[in-house]
Structure formats: C-alpha cells, structure tokens
Amino acid sequence: MSSSVEPWSWKDVAVCGAGVAALSGVGYVAYRLLATEESKPPYQESHLVETLQMLYELGKLDFVHLHRDVWEKANKMSGTMRGGKEHLQVVTDFDMTLTRFKDEDGERYATCHGVIETSDLVPDWYRSETRQLKDHYFPLEYSASLSHAEKSVLMDEWWEKAHDSLIRSNLKQEHLATMVQESRVKFRDGATDLLNYLEMMAIPVCIVSAGIADILTEAIHQKIGKFKNMSVVSNQLKFDAAGVLNAFSEPVIHSYNKAIAVAQQCNFGSSDRYNIVLIGDSLGDPHMVPADEDLPEHFTVLRVGFLNDPSNEELRRKYEQAYDILILGDRDLAVVNQIVRTLSL
C-alpha cells in the first residue's frame, strides 16, 4: 500500500516555521526539510525564513544569548510587507559599543571623555581629578545591585562633576583633533563595514551617546569617514570667542537618561521606519528608545547588547533580560552586521 503526500506550499512553511520558531527557535529547520525547488517562496515569506534561520544560527554560538521574545520580534519585523531597508533604522550607543572596551593586556581603551582625560594637553590636576571620579562612579554604573533610578542619580552627580572639572581646565577647541589623533580610541572590527553599509542602503543611524559629540564625531571622521545618514544625540561642547570651553549643552546626557534626549529630538511615532535595531552596552542603553508598550503598535525594537565583561553572573542575568540578543565579551561587530544585513533585505 502506498501513499503520497502533497508538498507544502511556501505559505505553509513560512507560517509553520514562524510559529515553531516563536516557541523553540527551530522554525527554519521546517523550511530546510519541506521546501522544494519547485515551490519558490514569495519574497516576503523568504525574508521571514531567512531571518529565523539567522537567529537559529546565532543561538548556536556560545557567546550569544537569545531572549525568549526575540523569535516573536523577528517574525513581526520580517513578516509580510514589513521588512526591508525602507522600514529600518539603527539607534546605537558609541563608547564601548561601536568602540572597544579593553586591549589584549586588559588596559581600557579611551571613551569620549577619556580622550580628553588622558591627553597631555590638559592640566595634571584635571587628569588626577577625573581619574578619582571614574574609580568611584564606574563600578556603580555597572553595578548589579543598584536600580535604574539609583544609577541615574549617581550618573547625574558624576557627569556634573566631570563637566565642571573640564570647564575649569580651560580646554581649547583647537586641541580636539590632536587629542583624538593621539588617543586610545579603538573601533570594534566591523564598525567601518556597519557604517558604510548603512549609508549605502540609506538606512538612518542615530548615535545616542553619554560622551561628547565633538569628540565622537571627530573620531569617526578621522578613523572611518563622514556619513550623510548619521545623526548624533550627545553632550556638545560650547566655546567662547577665544575658543575656550565655557559650557555644555543642556540637558546633560548620561548613560541612564538617554531616553529624555532622544524623545526631544526623535519622533518615532510618525516614522515609516518602524523596525528599530538598538545597540548598546549598559543596562541604561535598552531605554534609549521607549519601551515596546509605549511605542505605536506597529513598531518593533530589537535590542542588541554587548556585555563586555561577562564574569559577574548576577549582572549577566540582568543583561539577558534587558537585551533580545546579548553578545558576551568584548567582541567584534560581526553579529550586529549579520542582523542588520538580514533585516534590511
């Protein structure tokens, strides 16, 4: 006795694959087993399956953690009539996200503030004062035991003291380019590919940084290039007629209040770019964009994070809850590039 089974249509495969993926992360296996050469997928359904396949492959990497909700988000971002570069935007942190955290000897690379703090063009007392501030506040910024609200208050204190010190140092505008050139700012491998691809595909990228806009833009210009599709939300230096620093832009942006600054400069609700890839490295960065429930229903935010030092188990668990896709260690941007390229197809 023989029987025949009619091949599944591509719509059957895509729908079943998405449903299975949302539960177990193996949706693309159905596609591989059931798809036939005689039944090619429509573009949008193929895009969905490729996105699910990407997540399945990422989930096999021992340095990548996938949140249980990531499958549902991927399904929504890549579903019928939703995917593609025309509907995508990227919101990213700068320090220790686009840039590296530590070198092979364990020495920290420079942040935006660090470019100035380690320069020979500022007074010794300034370097000493800011080093003491960092030694006190940096562990608190990444503490696993403090709440978001508690950290926000502490970061207000740190940034206020650090900016006051910098103003008193009489920083000269003409020194900024030299400071960046001589600094230990190090972009992650893949940063150039990421920014070039986003420009080529006309995908907007907004850098939201608690650092210094003047420094980060100078670093990008010197080490990578200039980009028409890029905007920057960060602290800006203000100089007097003689080119000496005398103030900062308001409000001050630190790692735990970025959403306030973003809300003032971005109107996500009116944008056709309702698929957002957010990239960060702190527990404050996932909040750069409003929470999912505070965005219009058709918006989806995929939060991708770096936990540069994954040795603290309690901190790691918090990062795993805060980010949809978590990259463990001070790694390159290969995973981020893969995500952006897949979602932009």
Short mmCIF file of C-alpha atoms in Angstrom, two decimals:
data_model
loop_
_atom_site.label_atom_id
_atom_site.label_comp_id
_atom_site.label_asym_id
_atom_site.label_seq_id
_atom_site.Cartn_x
_atom_site.Cartn_y
_atom_site.Cartn_z
CA MET A 1 0.00 0.00 0.00
CA SER A 2 1.46 3.34 -0.97
CA SER A 3 0.55 6.90 -0.20
CA SER A 4 1.64 10.27 -1.43
CA VAL A 5 1.97 13.50 0.47
CA GLU A 6 1.35 16.77 -1.34
CA PRO A 7 4.34 19.14 -0.93
CA TRP A 8 3.73 22.02 1.44
CA SER A 9 3.26 25.44 -0.08
CA TRP A 10 5.70 28.19 0.83
CA LYS A 11 2.97 29.90 2.81
CA ASP A 12 2.51 26.72 4.87
CA VAL A 13 6.23 26.54 5.51
CA ALA A 14 6.61 30.19 6.45
CA VAL A 15 3.62 30.23 8.79
CA CYS A 16 4.54 26.94 10.43
CA GLY A 17 8.20 27.92 10.67
CA ALA A 18 7.38 31.23 12.32
CA GLY A 19 5.08 29.55 14.80
CA VAL A 20 7.55 26.85 15.73
CA ALA A 21 10.34 29.42 15.94
CA ALA A 22 8.39 31.55 18.38
CA LEU A 23 8.23 28.54 20.69
CA SER A 24 11.51 26.73 20.20
CA GLY A 25 13.84 28.52 17.81
CA VAL A 26 13.94 25.81 15.16
CA GLY A 27 11.49 27.18 12.62
CA TYR A 28 13.96 27.31 9.83
CA VAL A 29 14.53 23.55 10.07
CA ALA A 30 10.99 23.08 8.75
CA TYR A 31 11.92 25.25 5.80
CA ARG A 32 15.04 23.19 5.05
CA LEU A 33 13.18 19.89 5.26
CA LEU A 34 9.97 20.81 3.49
CA ALA A 35 10.87 23.38 0.86
CA THR A 36 11.27 22.16 -2.70
CA GLU A 37 12.90 23.68 -5.73
CA GLU A 38 9.54 23.54 -7.48
CA SER A 39 7.96 25.83 -4.91
CA LYS A 40 9.98 29.01 -4.63
CA PRO A 41 8.92 31.45 -1.90
CA PRO A 42 7.45 34.85 -2.44
CA TYR A 43 9.99 37.50 -1.42
CA GLN A 44 8.48 38.46 1.96
CA GLU A 45 8.00 34.86 3.11
CA SER A 46 11.55 34.03 2.09
CA HIS A 47 12.77 37.04 4.09
CA LEU A 48 10.97 35.79 7.19
CA VAL A 49 12.50 32.35 6.90
CA GLU A 50 15.98 33.80 6.36
CA THR A 51 15.58 35.94 9.49
CA LEU A 52 14.52 32.92 11.56
CA GLN A 53 17.42 30.94 10.14
CA MET A 54 19.82 33.72 11.15
CA LEU A 55 18.54 33.62 14.73
CA TYR A 56 18.82 29.85 14.84
CA GLU A 57 22.47 30.06 13.74
CA LEU A 58 23.22 32.85 16.25
CA GLY A 59 21.68 30.76 19.02
CA LYS A 60 24.26 28.04 18.42
CA LEU A 61 27.13 30.42 19.25
CA ASP A 62 28.41 30.03 22.81
CA PHE A 63 28.92 33.79 23.19
CA VAL A 64 25.40 34.78 22.10
CA HIS A 65 22.28 34.68 24.29
CA LEU A 66 18.83 34.96 22.73
CA HIS A 67 15.92 36.23 24.79
CA ARG A 68 12.79 34.10 24.52
CA ASP A 69 10.86 37.01 22.93
CA VAL A 70 13.34 37.50 20.09
CA TRP A 71 11.58 34.99 17.82
CA GLU A 72 8.27 36.83 18.02
CA LYS A 73 10.02 40.15 17.32
CA ALA A 74 11.85 38.71 14.32
CA ASN A 75 8.57 37.34 12.99
CA LYS A 76 6.97 40.78 13.31
CA MET A 77 9.92 42.67 11.79
CA SER A 78 10.27 40.39 8.78
CA GLY A 79 6.65 39.45 8.15
CA THR A 80 4.63 40.24 5.07
CA MET A 81 5.04 43.85 3.89
CA ARG A 82 7.05 44.81 6.99
CA GLY A 83 10.69 44.07 6.29
CA GLY A 84 13.34 45.72 4.21
CA LYS A 85 15.71 48.65 4.33
CA GLU A 86 12.93 51.23 3.78
CA HIS A 87 11.44 50.40 7.18
CA LEU A 88 14.65 50.01 9.18
CA GLN A 89 16.64 52.40 11.37
CA VAL A 90 19.53 51.92 13.79
CA VAL A 91 19.94 53.60 17.18
CA THR A 92 23.30 52.92 18.79
CA ASP A 93 25.47 53.87 21.72
CA PHE A 94 29.08 54.89 21.00
CA ASP A 95 31.52 54.25 23.86
CA MET A 96 32.24 50.54 24.37
CA THR A 97 29.57 49.69 21.80
CA LEU A 98 30.94 50.91 18.48
CA THR A 99 34.31 51.15 20.21
CA ARG A 100 36.32 48.52 22.09
CA PHE A 101 36.41 48.08 25.87
CA LYS A 102 39.89 46.71 26.65
CA ASP A 103 43.02 45.67 24.79
CA GLU A 104 44.66 42.24 24.97
CA ASP A 105 46.60 43.28 28.09
CA GLY A 106 43.44 44.30 29.92
CA GLU A 107 44.03 48.04 29.57
CA ARG A 108 40.92 50.07 28.81
CA TYR A 109 40.60 51.87 25.53
CA ALA A 110 39.56 55.52 25.67
CA THR A 111 35.96 56.71 25.85
CA CYS A 112 34.95 60.17 24.61
CA HIS A 113 35.66 61.72 27.98
CA GLY A 114 38.78 59.55 28.25
CA VAL A 115 40.21 61.07 25.08
CA ILE A 116 40.46 64.37 26.96
CA GLU A 117 41.20 62.94 30.41
CA THR A 118 44.32 61.11 29.20
CA SER A 119 45.67 63.89 26.97
CA ASP A 120 48.88 65.76 27.70
CA LEU A 121 47.08 68.93 26.57
CA VAL A 122 45.10 69.22 29.83
CA PRO A 123 46.49 70.02 33.30
CA ASP A 124 47.79 67.27 35.60
CA TRP A 125 45.25 68.17 38.28
CA TYR A 126 42.43 67.60 35.79
CA ARG A 127 43.65 64.11 34.88
CA SER A 128 44.00 63.23 38.55
CA GLU A 129 40.58 64.60 39.47
CA THR A 130 38.73 62.79 36.70
CA ARG A 131 40.59 59.54 37.43
CA GLN A 132 39.31 59.65 41.00
CA LEU A 133 35.77 60.27 39.76
CA LYS A 134 35.96 57.30 37.40
CA ASP A 135 37.35 55.00 40.09
CA HIS A 136 34.38 55.87 42.29
CA TYR A 137 31.48 56.00 39.83
CA PHE A 138 32.35 53.49 37.09
CA PRO A 139 31.72 50.40 39.28
CA LEU A 140 28.40 51.93 40.32
CA GLU A 141 27.36 52.46 36.71
CA TYR A 142 27.68 48.71 36.04
CA SER A 143 26.55 47.50 39.47
CA ALA A 144 24.13 44.58 39.50
CA SER A 145 22.59 45.63 42.81
CA LEU A 146 21.52 49.22 42.06
CA SER A 147 18.25 50.10 40.34
CA HIS A 148 17.95 52.19 37.18
CA ALA A 149 16.66 55.13 39.23
CA GLU A 150 19.50 54.88 41.75
CA LYS A 151 22.08 54.75 38.98
CA SER A 152 20.52 57.74 37.25
CA VAL A 153 21.01 59.90 40.35
CA LEU A 154 24.64 58.78 40.67
CA MET A 155 25.32 59.43 36.99
CA ASP A 156 23.87 62.94 37.37
CA GLU A 157 26.49 63.52 40.06
CA TRP A 158 29.34 62.07 38.03
CA TRP A 159 28.61 63.95 34.83
CA GLU A 160 28.07 67.23 36.68
CA LYS A 161 31.41 66.93 38.48
CA ALA A 162 33.26 65.76 35.36
CA HIS A 163 31.90 68.59 33.21
CA ASP A 164 32.68 71.17 35.89
CA SER A 165 36.28 69.92 36.00
CA LEU A 166 36.58 70.09 32.23
CA ILE A 167 35.31 73.67 32.12
CA ARG A 168 37.84 74.67 34.80
CA SER A 169 40.62 73.07 32.74
CA ASN A 170 40.23 75.78 30.04
CA LEU A 171 40.03 73.23 27.24
CA LYS A 172 40.84 74.74 23.84
CA GLN A 173 38.76 73.88 20.80
CA GLU A 174 41.82 73.81 18.57
CA HIS A 175 43.22 70.87 20.56
CA LEU A 176 40.34 68.45 19.96
CA ALA A 177 41.57 66.95 16.69
CA THR A 178 45.03 66.34 18.13
CA MET A 179 43.57 64.77 21.26
CA VAL A 180 41.56 62.29 19.17
CA GLN A 181 44.52 61.54 16.92
CA GLU A 182 46.78 60.75 19.88
CA SER A 183 44.15 58.88 21.90
CA ARG A 184 43.45 55.21 22.52
CA VAL A 185 40.03 55.22 20.88
CA LYS A 186 39.67 51.88 19.12
CA PHE A 187 36.67 50.98 16.98
CA ARG A 188 35.46 47.40 17.03
CA ASP A 189 36.31 45.34 13.98
CA GLY A 190 33.32 45.61 11.69
CA ALA A 191 32.44 49.20 12.63
CA THR A 192 33.56 50.54 9.26
CA ASP A 193 31.57 47.83 7.44
CA LEU A 194 28.48 48.59 9.52
CA LEU A 195 28.51 52.36 8.96
CA ASN A 196 29.38 52.06 5.27
CA TYR A 197 26.58 49.52 4.71
CA LEU A 198 24.00 51.68 6.48
CA GLU A 199 24.94 54.65 4.30
CA MET A 200 24.92 52.58 1.12
CA MET A 201 21.44 51.28 1.93
CA ALA A 202 20.23 54.76 3.04
CA ILE A 203 19.34 53.42 6.49
CA PRO A 204 19.38 56.17 9.14
CA VAL A 205 21.71 55.65 12.09
CA CYS A 206 21.39 57.75 15.23
CA ILE A 207 24.26 57.68 17.70
CA VAL A 208 22.98 58.36 21.21
CA SER A 209 25.95 58.91 23.48
CA ALA A 210 26.58 59.98 27.05
CA GLY A 211 30.01 61.04 25.82
CA ILE A 212 30.95 64.19 23.95
CA ALA A 213 29.54 64.86 20.48
CA ASP A 214 32.58 66.85 19.35
CA ILE A 215 34.93 64.00 20.25
CA LEU A 216 32.94 61.11 18.83
CA THR A 217 32.26 62.84 15.51
CA GLU A 218 35.95 63.75 15.23
CA ALA A 219 36.89 60.11 15.95
CA ILE A 220 34.50 58.80 13.30
CA HIS A 221 35.72 61.36 10.75
CA GLN A 222 39.40 60.59 11.42
CA LYS A 223 39.20 56.81 11.62
CA ILE A 224 36.25 55.86 9.38
CA GLY A 225 34.73 58.77 7.42
CA LYS A 226 31.78 61.14 7.16
CA PHE A 227 28.20 59.92 6.75
CA LYS A 228 25.15 61.76 5.46
CA ASN A 229 22.72 59.28 7.04
CA MET A 230 24.12 59.78 10.57
CA SER A 231 22.76 61.94 13.37
CA VAL A 232 24.25 62.39 16.85
CA VAL A 233 22.48 62.96 20.15
CA SER A 234 25.15 63.71 22.75
CA ASN A 235 26.72 66.33 25.00
CA GLN A 236 28.11 69.22 22.99
CA LEU A 237 30.97 71.48 23.99
CA LYS A 238 30.41 75.24 23.90
CA PHE A 239 33.33 77.60 23.43
CA ASP A 240 33.74 81.33 23.92
CA ALA A 241 35.02 83.74 21.27
CA ALA A 242 38.59 82.79 22.13
CA GLY A 243 37.92 79.08 21.58
CA VAL A 244 37.98 78.15 25.28
CA LEU A 245 35.36 75.79 26.72
CA ASN A 246 32.84 77.62 28.88
CA ALA A 247 29.71 75.42 28.93
CA PHE A 248 27.98 72.20 27.87
CA SER A 249 24.72 71.72 26.02
CA GLU A 250 21.60 71.08 28.08
CA PRO A 251 20.24 68.75 29.26
CA VAL A 252 23.29 66.74 30.21
CA ILE A 253 23.08 63.26 28.73
CA HIS A 254 24.41 60.34 30.76
CA SER A 255 24.07 56.58 30.42
CA TYR A 256 20.78 56.37 32.31
CA ASN A 257 18.76 59.31 30.95
CA LYS A 258 19.28 58.97 27.20
CA ALA A 259 15.57 58.47 26.55
CA ILE A 260 14.88 62.07 27.56
CA ALA A 261 17.26 63.45 24.95
CA VAL A 262 16.08 61.03 22.27
CA ALA A 263 12.44 61.92 22.91
CA GLN A 264 13.22 65.60 22.38
CA GLN A 265 14.94 65.02 19.04
CA CYS A 266 13.19 61.97 17.57
CA ASN A 267 9.53 61.38 16.77
CA PHE A 268 9.32 57.63 16.33
CA GLY A 269 5.54 57.59 16.08
CA SER A 270 5.49 59.47 12.77
CA SER A 271 8.23 57.45 11.10
CA ASP A 272 7.80 54.81 8.41
CA ARG A 273 10.95 53.22 9.79
CA TYR A 274 9.14 51.19 12.38
CA ASN A 275 11.76 48.43 12.65
CA ILE A 276 14.48 49.62 15.02
CA VAL A 277 17.76 47.89 15.81
CA LEU A 278 19.08 49.27 19.09
CA ILE A 279 22.72 48.58 20.05
CA GLY A 280 24.24 49.24 23.47
CA ASP A 281 26.48 48.01 26.26
CA SER A 282 24.93 49.22 29.54
CA LEU A 283 21.70 48.50 31.36
CA GLY A 284 20.66 52.05 30.55
CA ASP A 285 21.04 51.68 26.79
CA PRO A 286 17.94 49.49 26.21
CA HIS A 287 15.93 52.52 27.34
CA MET A 288 17.33 54.84 24.64
CA VAL A 289 14.15 54.05 22.71
CA PRO A 290 10.79 53.98 24.51
CA ALA A 291 9.58 50.66 25.86
CA ASP A 292 7.67 48.50 23.40
CA GLU A 293 4.36 49.22 25.11
CA ASP A 294 4.96 52.99 24.79
CA LEU A 295 5.54 52.87 21.02
CA PRO A 296 2.86 52.63 18.32
CA GLU A 297 1.67 49.05 17.91
CA HIS A 298 3.33 48.58 14.52
CA PHE A 299 6.80 49.45 15.87
CA THR A 300 9.29 46.77 16.88
CA VAL A 301 12.61 47.32 18.67
CA LEU A 302 15.28 44.62 18.53
CA ARG A 303 17.72 45.33 21.36
CA VAL A 304 21.24 44.01 20.76
CA GLY A 305 23.75 44.37 23.59
CA PHE A 306 27.39 43.81 24.47
CA LEU A 307 28.29 42.56 27.94
CA ASN A 308 31.97 43.41 27.67
CA ASP A 309 32.86 41.68 30.94
CA PRO A 310 30.54 38.67 31.46
CA SER A 311 32.26 37.40 34.63
CA ASN A 312 29.54 38.64 37.02
CA GLU A 313 26.69 36.10 36.90
CA GLU A 314 24.13 38.38 38.53
CA LEU A 315 24.91 41.19 36.09
CA ARG A 316 24.80 38.76 33.19
CA ARG A 317 21.28 37.63 34.12
CA LYS A 318 20.11 41.25 34.13
CA TYR A 319 21.65 41.83 30.70
CA GLU A 320 19.98 38.67 29.40
CA GLN A 321 16.62 40.10 30.42
CA ALA A 322 17.34 43.61 29.10
CA TYR A 323 18.52 42.66 25.60
CA ASP A 324 16.88 40.48 22.95
CA ILE A 325 20.27 39.41 21.65
CA LEU A 326 23.25 39.57 24.03
CA ILE A 327 26.86 39.26 22.86
CA LEU A 328 29.17 38.09 25.65
CA GLY A 329 32.66 39.61 25.71
CA ASP A 330 34.46 42.49 24.04
CA ARG A 331 33.89 41.10 20.55
CA ASP A 332 33.67 42.48 17.04
CA LEU A 333 30.53 43.66 15.26
CA ALA A 334 30.10 40.59 13.06
CA VAL A 335 26.85 39.55 14.77
CA VAL A 336 25.45 43.08 14.56
CA ASN A 337 26.37 43.31 10.89
CA GLN A 338 24.64 39.99 10.21
CA ILE A 339 21.48 41.15 11.97
CA VAL A 340 21.33 44.49 10.14
CA ARG A 341 22.01 42.98 6.73
CA THR A 342 19.39 40.26 7.17
CA LEU A 343 16.69 42.67 8.36
CA SER A 344 17.45 45.12 5.53
CA LEU A 345 16.92 42.61 2.73
#
